[in-house]
Short mmCIF file of N, CA and C in Angstrom, two decimals:
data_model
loop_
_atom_site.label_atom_id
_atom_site.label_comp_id
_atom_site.label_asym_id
_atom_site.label_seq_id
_atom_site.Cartn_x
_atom_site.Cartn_y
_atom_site.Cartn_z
N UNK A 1 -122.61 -5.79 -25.84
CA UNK A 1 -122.21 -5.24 -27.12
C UNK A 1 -120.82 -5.78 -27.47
N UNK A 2 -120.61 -6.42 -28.70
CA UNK A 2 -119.34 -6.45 -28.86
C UNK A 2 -118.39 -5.84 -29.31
N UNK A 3 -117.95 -5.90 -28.94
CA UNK A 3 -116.33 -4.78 -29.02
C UNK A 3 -115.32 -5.26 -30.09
N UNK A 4 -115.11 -4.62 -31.45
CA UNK A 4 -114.67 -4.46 -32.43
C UNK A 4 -113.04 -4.45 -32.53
N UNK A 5 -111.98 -4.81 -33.36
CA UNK A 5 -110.78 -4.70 -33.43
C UNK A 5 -110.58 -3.68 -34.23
N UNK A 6 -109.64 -2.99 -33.72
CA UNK A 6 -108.65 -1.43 -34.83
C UNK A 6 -107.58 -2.49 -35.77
N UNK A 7 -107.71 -2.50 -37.10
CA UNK A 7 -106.65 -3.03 -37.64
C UNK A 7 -106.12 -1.74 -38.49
N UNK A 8 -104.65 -1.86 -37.89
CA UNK A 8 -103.99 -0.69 -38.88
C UNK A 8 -103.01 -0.99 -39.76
N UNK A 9 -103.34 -1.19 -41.25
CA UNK A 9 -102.37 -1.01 -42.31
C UNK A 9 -101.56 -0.13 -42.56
N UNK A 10 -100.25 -0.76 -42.78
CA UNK A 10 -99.19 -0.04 -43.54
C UNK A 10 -98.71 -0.66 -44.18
N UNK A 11 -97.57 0.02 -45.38
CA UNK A 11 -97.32 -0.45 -46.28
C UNK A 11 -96.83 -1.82 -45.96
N UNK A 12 -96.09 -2.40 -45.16
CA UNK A 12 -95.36 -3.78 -45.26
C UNK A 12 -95.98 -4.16 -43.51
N UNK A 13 -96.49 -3.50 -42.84
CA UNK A 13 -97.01 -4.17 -41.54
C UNK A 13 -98.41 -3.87 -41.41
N UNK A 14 -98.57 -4.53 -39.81
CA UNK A 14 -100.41 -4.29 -39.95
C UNK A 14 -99.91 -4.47 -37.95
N UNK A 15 -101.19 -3.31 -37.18
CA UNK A 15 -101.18 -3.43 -36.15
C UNK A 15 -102.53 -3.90 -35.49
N UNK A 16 -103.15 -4.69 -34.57
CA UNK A 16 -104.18 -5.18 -34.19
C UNK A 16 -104.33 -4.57 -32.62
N UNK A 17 -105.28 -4.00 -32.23
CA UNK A 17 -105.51 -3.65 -31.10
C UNK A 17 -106.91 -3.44 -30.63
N UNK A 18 -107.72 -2.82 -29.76
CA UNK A 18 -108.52 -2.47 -29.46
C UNK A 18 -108.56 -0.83 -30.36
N UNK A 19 -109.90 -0.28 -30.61
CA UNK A 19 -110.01 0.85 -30.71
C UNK A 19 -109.25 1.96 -29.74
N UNK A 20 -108.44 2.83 -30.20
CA UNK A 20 -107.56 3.61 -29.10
C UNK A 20 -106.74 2.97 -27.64
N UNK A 21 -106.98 1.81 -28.07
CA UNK A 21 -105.71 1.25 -27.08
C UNK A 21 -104.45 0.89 -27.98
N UNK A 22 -103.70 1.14 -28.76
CA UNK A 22 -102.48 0.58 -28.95
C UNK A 22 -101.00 0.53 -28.97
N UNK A 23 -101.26 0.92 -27.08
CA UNK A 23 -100.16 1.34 -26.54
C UNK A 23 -99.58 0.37 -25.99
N UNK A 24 -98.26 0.23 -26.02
CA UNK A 24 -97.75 -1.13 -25.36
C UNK A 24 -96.86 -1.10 -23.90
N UNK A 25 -97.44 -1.59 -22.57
CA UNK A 25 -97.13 -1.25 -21.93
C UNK A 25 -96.12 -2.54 -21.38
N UNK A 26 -96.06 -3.74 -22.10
CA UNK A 26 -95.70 -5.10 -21.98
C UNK A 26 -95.44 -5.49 -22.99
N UNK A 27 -94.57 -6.03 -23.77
CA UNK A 27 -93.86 -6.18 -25.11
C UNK A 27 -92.93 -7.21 -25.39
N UNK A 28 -93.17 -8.17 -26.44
CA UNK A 28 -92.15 -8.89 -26.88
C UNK A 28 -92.12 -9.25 -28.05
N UNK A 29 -90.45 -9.22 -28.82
CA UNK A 29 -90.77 -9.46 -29.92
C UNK A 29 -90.21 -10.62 -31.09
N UNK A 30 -90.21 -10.74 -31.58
CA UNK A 30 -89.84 -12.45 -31.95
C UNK A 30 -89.46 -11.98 -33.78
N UNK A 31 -88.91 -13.03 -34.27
CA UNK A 31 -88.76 -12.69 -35.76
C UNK A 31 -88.98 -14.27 -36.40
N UNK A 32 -89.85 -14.36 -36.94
CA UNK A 32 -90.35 -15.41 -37.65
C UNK A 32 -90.21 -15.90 -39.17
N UNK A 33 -89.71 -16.74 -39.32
CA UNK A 33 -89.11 -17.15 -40.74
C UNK A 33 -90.33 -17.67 -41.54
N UNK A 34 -90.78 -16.83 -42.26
CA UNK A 34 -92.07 -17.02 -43.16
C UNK A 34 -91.56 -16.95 -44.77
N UNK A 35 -91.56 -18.53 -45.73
CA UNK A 35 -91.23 -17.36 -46.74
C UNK A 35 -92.10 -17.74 -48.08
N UNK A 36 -93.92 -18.68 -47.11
CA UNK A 36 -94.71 -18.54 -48.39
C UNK A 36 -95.39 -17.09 -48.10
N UNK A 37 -96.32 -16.43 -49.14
CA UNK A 37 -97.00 -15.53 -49.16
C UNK A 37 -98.10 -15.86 -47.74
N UNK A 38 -98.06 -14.64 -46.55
CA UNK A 38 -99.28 -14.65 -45.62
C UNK A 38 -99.78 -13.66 -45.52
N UNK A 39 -101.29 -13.60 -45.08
CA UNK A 39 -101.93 -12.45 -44.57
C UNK A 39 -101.70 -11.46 -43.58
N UNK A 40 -100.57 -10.40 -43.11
CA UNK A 40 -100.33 -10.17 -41.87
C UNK A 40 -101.36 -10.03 -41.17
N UNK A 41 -102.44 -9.59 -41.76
CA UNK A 41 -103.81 -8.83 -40.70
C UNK A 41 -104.72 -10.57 -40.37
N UNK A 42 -104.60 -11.47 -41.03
CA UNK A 42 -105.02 -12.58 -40.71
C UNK A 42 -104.19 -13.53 -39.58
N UNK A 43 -102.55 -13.35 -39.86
CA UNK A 43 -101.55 -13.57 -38.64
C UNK A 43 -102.20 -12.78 -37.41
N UNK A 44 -102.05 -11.57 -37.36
CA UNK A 44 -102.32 -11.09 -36.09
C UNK A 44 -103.19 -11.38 -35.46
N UNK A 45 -104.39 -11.35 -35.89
CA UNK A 45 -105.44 -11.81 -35.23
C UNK A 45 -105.48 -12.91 -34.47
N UNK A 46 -104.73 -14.07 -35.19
CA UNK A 46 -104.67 -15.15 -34.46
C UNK A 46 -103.44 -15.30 -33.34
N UNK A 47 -102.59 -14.35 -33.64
CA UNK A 47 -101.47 -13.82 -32.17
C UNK A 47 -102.41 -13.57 -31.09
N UNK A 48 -103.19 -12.62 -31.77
CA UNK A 48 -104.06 -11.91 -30.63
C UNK A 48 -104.96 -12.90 -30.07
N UNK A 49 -105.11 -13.46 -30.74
CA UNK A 49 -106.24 -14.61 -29.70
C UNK A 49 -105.58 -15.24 -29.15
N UNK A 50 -104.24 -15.80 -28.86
CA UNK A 50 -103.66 -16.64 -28.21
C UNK A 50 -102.99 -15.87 -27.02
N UNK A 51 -102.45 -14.66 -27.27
CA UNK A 51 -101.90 -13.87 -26.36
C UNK A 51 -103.09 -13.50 -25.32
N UNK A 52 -104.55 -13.16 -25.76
CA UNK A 52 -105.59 -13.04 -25.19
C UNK A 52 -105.94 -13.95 -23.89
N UNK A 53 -105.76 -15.39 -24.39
CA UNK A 53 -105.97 -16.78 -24.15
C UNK A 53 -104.99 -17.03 -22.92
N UNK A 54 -103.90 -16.95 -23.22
CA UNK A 54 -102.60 -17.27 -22.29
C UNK A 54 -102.37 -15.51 -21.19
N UNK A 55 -103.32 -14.39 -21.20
CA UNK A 55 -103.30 -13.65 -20.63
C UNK A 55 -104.93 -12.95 -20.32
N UNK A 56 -105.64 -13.92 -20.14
CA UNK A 56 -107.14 -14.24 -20.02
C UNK A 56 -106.90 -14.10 -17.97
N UNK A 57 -106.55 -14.12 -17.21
CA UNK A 57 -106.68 -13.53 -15.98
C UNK A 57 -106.16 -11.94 -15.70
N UNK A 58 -105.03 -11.80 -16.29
CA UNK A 58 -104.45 -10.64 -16.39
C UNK A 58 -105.59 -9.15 -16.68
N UNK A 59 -105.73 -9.05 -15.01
CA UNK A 59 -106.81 -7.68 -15.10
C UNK A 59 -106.32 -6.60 -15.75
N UNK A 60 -107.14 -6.62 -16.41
CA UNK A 60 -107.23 -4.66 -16.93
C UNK A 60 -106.40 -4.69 -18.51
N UNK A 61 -106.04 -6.43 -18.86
CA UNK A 61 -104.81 -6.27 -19.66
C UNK A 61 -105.78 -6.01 -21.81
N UNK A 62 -105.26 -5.46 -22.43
CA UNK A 62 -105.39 -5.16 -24.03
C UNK A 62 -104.64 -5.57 -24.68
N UNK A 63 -105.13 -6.70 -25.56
CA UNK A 63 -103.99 -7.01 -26.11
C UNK A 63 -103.55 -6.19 -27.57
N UNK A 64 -102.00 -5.94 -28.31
CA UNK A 64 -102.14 -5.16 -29.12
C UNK A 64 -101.05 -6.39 -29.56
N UNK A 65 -100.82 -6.36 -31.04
CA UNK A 65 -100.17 -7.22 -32.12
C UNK A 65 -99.71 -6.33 -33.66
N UNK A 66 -98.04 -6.66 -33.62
CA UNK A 66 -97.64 -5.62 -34.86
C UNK A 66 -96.58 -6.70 -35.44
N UNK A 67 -96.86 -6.84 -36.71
CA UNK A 67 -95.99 -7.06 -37.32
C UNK A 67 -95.50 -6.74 -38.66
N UNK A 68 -94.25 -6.49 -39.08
CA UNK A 68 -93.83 -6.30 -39.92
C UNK A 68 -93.09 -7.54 -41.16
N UNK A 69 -93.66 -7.09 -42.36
CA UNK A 69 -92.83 -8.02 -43.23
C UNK A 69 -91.25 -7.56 -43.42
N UNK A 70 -90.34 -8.56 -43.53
CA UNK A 70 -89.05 -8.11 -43.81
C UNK A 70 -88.77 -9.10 -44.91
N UNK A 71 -87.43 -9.23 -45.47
CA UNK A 71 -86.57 -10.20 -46.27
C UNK A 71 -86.54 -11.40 -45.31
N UNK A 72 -87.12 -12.35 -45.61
CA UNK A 72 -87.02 -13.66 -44.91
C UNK A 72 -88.10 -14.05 -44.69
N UNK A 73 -88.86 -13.13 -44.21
CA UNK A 73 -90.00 -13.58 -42.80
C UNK A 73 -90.41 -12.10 -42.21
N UNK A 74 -91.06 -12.42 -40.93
CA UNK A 74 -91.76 -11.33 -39.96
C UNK A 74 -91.29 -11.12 -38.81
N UNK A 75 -91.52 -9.70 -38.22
CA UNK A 75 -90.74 -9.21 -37.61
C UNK A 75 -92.63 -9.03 -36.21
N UNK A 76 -92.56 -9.87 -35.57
CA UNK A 76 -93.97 -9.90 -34.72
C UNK A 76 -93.41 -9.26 -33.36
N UNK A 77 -94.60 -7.93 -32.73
CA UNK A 77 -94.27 -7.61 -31.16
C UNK A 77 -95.39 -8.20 -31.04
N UNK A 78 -95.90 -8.35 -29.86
CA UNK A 78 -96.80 -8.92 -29.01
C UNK A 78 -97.15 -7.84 -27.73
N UNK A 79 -97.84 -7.95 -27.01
CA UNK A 79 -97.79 -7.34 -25.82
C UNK A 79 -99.31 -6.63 -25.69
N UNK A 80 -99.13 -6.10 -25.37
CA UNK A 80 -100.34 -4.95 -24.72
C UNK A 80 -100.51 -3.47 -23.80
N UNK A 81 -101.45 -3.41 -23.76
CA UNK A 81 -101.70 -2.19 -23.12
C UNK A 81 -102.31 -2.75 -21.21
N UNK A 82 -101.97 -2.24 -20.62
CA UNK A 82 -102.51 -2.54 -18.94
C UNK A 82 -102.97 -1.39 -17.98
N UNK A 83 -104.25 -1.57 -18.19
CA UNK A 83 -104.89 -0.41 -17.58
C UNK A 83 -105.52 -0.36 -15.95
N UNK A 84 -104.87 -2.04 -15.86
CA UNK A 84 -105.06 -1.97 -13.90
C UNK A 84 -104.06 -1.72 -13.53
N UNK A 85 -103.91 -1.23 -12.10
CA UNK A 85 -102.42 -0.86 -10.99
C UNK A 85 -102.12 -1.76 -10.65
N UNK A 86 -101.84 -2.75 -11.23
CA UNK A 86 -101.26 -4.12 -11.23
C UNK A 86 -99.40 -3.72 -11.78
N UNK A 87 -98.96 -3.90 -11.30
CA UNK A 87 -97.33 -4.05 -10.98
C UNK A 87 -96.81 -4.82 -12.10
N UNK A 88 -96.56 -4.61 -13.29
CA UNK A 88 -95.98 -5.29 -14.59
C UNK A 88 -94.64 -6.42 -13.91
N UNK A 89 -94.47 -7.54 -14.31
CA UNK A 89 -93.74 -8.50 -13.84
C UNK A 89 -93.33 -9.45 -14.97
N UNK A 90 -92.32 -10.20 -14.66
CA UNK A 90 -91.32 -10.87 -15.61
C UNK A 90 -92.80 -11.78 -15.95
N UNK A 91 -93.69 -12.66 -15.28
CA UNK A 91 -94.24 -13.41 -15.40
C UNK A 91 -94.99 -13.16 -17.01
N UNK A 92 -95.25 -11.74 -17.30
CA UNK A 92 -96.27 -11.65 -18.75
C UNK A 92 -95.43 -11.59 -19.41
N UNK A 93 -93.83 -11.09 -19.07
CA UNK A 93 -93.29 -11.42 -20.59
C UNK A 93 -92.92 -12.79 -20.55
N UNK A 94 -92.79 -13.65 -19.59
CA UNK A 94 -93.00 -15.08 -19.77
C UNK A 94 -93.73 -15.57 -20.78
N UNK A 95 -95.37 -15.01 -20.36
CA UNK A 95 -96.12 -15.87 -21.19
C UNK A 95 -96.41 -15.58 -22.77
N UNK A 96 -95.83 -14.27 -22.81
CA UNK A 96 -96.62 -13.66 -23.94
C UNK A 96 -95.26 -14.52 -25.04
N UNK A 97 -94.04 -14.44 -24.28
CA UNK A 97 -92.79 -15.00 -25.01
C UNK A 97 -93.10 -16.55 -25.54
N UNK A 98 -93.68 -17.27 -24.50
CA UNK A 98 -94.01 -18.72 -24.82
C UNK A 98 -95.12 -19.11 -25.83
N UNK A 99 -96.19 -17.82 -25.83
CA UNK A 99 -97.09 -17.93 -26.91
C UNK A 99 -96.47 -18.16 -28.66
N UNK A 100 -95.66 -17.36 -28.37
CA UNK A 100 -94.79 -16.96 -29.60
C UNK A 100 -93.69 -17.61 -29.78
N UNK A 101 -92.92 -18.14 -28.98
CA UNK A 101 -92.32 -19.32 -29.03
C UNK A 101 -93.08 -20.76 -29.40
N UNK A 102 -93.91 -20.92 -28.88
CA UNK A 102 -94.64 -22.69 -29.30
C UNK A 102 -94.84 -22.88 -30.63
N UNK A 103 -93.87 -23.54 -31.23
CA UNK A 103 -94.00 -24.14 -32.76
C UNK A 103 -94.91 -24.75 -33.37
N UNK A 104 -96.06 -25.19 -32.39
CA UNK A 104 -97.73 -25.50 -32.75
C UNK A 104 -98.46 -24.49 -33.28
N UNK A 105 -97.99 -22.87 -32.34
CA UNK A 105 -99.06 -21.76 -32.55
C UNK A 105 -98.45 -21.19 -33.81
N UNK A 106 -97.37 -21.44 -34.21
CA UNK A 106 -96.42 -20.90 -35.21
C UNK A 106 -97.03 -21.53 -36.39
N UNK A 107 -96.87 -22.74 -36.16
CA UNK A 107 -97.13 -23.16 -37.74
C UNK A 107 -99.14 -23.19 -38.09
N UNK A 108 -99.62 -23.00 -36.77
CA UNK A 108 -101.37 -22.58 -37.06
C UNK A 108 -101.43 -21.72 -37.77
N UNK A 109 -100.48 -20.32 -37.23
CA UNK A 109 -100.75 -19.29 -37.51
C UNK A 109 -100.26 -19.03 -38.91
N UNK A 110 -99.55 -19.64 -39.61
CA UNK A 110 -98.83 -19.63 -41.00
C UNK A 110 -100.53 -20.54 -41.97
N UNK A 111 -100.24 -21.22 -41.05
CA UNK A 111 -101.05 -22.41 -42.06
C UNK A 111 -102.75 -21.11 -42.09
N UNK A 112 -103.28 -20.72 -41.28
CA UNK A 112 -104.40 -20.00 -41.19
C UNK A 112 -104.11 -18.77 -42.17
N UNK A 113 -102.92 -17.51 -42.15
CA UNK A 113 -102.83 -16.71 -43.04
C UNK A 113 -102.53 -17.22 -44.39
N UNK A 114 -102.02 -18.45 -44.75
CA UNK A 114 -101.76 -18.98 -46.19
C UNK A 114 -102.79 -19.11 -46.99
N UNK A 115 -103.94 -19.07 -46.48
CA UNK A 115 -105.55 -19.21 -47.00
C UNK A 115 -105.45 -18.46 -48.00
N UNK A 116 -105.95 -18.70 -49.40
CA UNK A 116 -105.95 -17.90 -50.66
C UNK A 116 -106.51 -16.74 -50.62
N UNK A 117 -107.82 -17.13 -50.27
CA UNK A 117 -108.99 -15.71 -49.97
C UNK A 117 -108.71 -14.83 -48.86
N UNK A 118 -107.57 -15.11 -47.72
CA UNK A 118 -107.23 -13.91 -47.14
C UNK A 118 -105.94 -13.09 -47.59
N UNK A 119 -105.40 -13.71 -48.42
CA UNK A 119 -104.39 -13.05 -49.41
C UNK A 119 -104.77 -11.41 -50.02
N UNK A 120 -106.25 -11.99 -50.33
CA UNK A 120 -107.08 -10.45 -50.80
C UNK A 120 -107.10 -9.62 -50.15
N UNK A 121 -107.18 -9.85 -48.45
CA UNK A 121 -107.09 -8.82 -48.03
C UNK A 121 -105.62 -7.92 -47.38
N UNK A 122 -104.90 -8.51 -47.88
CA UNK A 122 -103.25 -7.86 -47.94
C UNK A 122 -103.20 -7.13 -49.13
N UNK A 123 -104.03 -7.19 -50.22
CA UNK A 123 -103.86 -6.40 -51.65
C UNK A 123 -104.04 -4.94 -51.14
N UNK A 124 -103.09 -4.14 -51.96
CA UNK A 124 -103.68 -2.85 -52.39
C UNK A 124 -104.89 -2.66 -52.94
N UNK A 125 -105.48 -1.32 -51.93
CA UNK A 125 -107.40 -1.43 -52.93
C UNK A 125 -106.97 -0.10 -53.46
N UNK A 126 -108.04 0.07 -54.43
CA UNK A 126 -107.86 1.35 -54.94
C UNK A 126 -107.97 1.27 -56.54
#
């Protein structure tokens, strides 16, 4: 069965997690200079797949993704939730930091939320 993402809107951010996991027990956070129009809920997703990717052995690990729009750009945490007795270590905020650091995944992830048609889904409905 596949297992579905919680995306949570707010007014200027959006959080990506598992259903009732979006607790962060491992965290990092970065501030990103964005200043065409992006999708946050289309950004995250693709955080989340990379953070997923680069923390794809990491037992028991959830990944969760928040970011906020500010004046400039975005304000991105990273991290997750860890539900094995696995001993939290410098090594995941290593990687989760380098995900978010690499100026390849940076400018994917701009170039992927800049998409016109996911613009729509940053609109107010109603």
């Amino acid at each position: 069965m596949k297992e579905t993402w919680h995306l949570e809107r707010q007014h200027d951010a959006v959080t990506v997690s598992r259903p009732g996991r979006a607790r962060l027990d491992v965290a990092v956070s970065r501030a990103l200079d964005v200043t065409a129009p992006v999708s946050l809920a289309r950004m995250a997703h693709q955080i989340r797949q990379d953070v997923w990717r680069a923390l794809a052995g990491q037992r028991g690990f959830s990944p969760v993704v928040h970011i906020t729009r500010r004046v400039g750009g975005l304000d991105v945490t990273a991290g997750g939730m860890i539900s094995a007795r696995n001993p939290l270590s410098d090594r995941l905020h290593n990687r989760i930091g380098a995900v978010l650091d690499c100026p390849r995944n940076r400018d994917r992830w701009c170039r992927f939320a800049r998409h016109k048609r996911a613009l729509a889904g940053d609109r107010p409905r109603g």
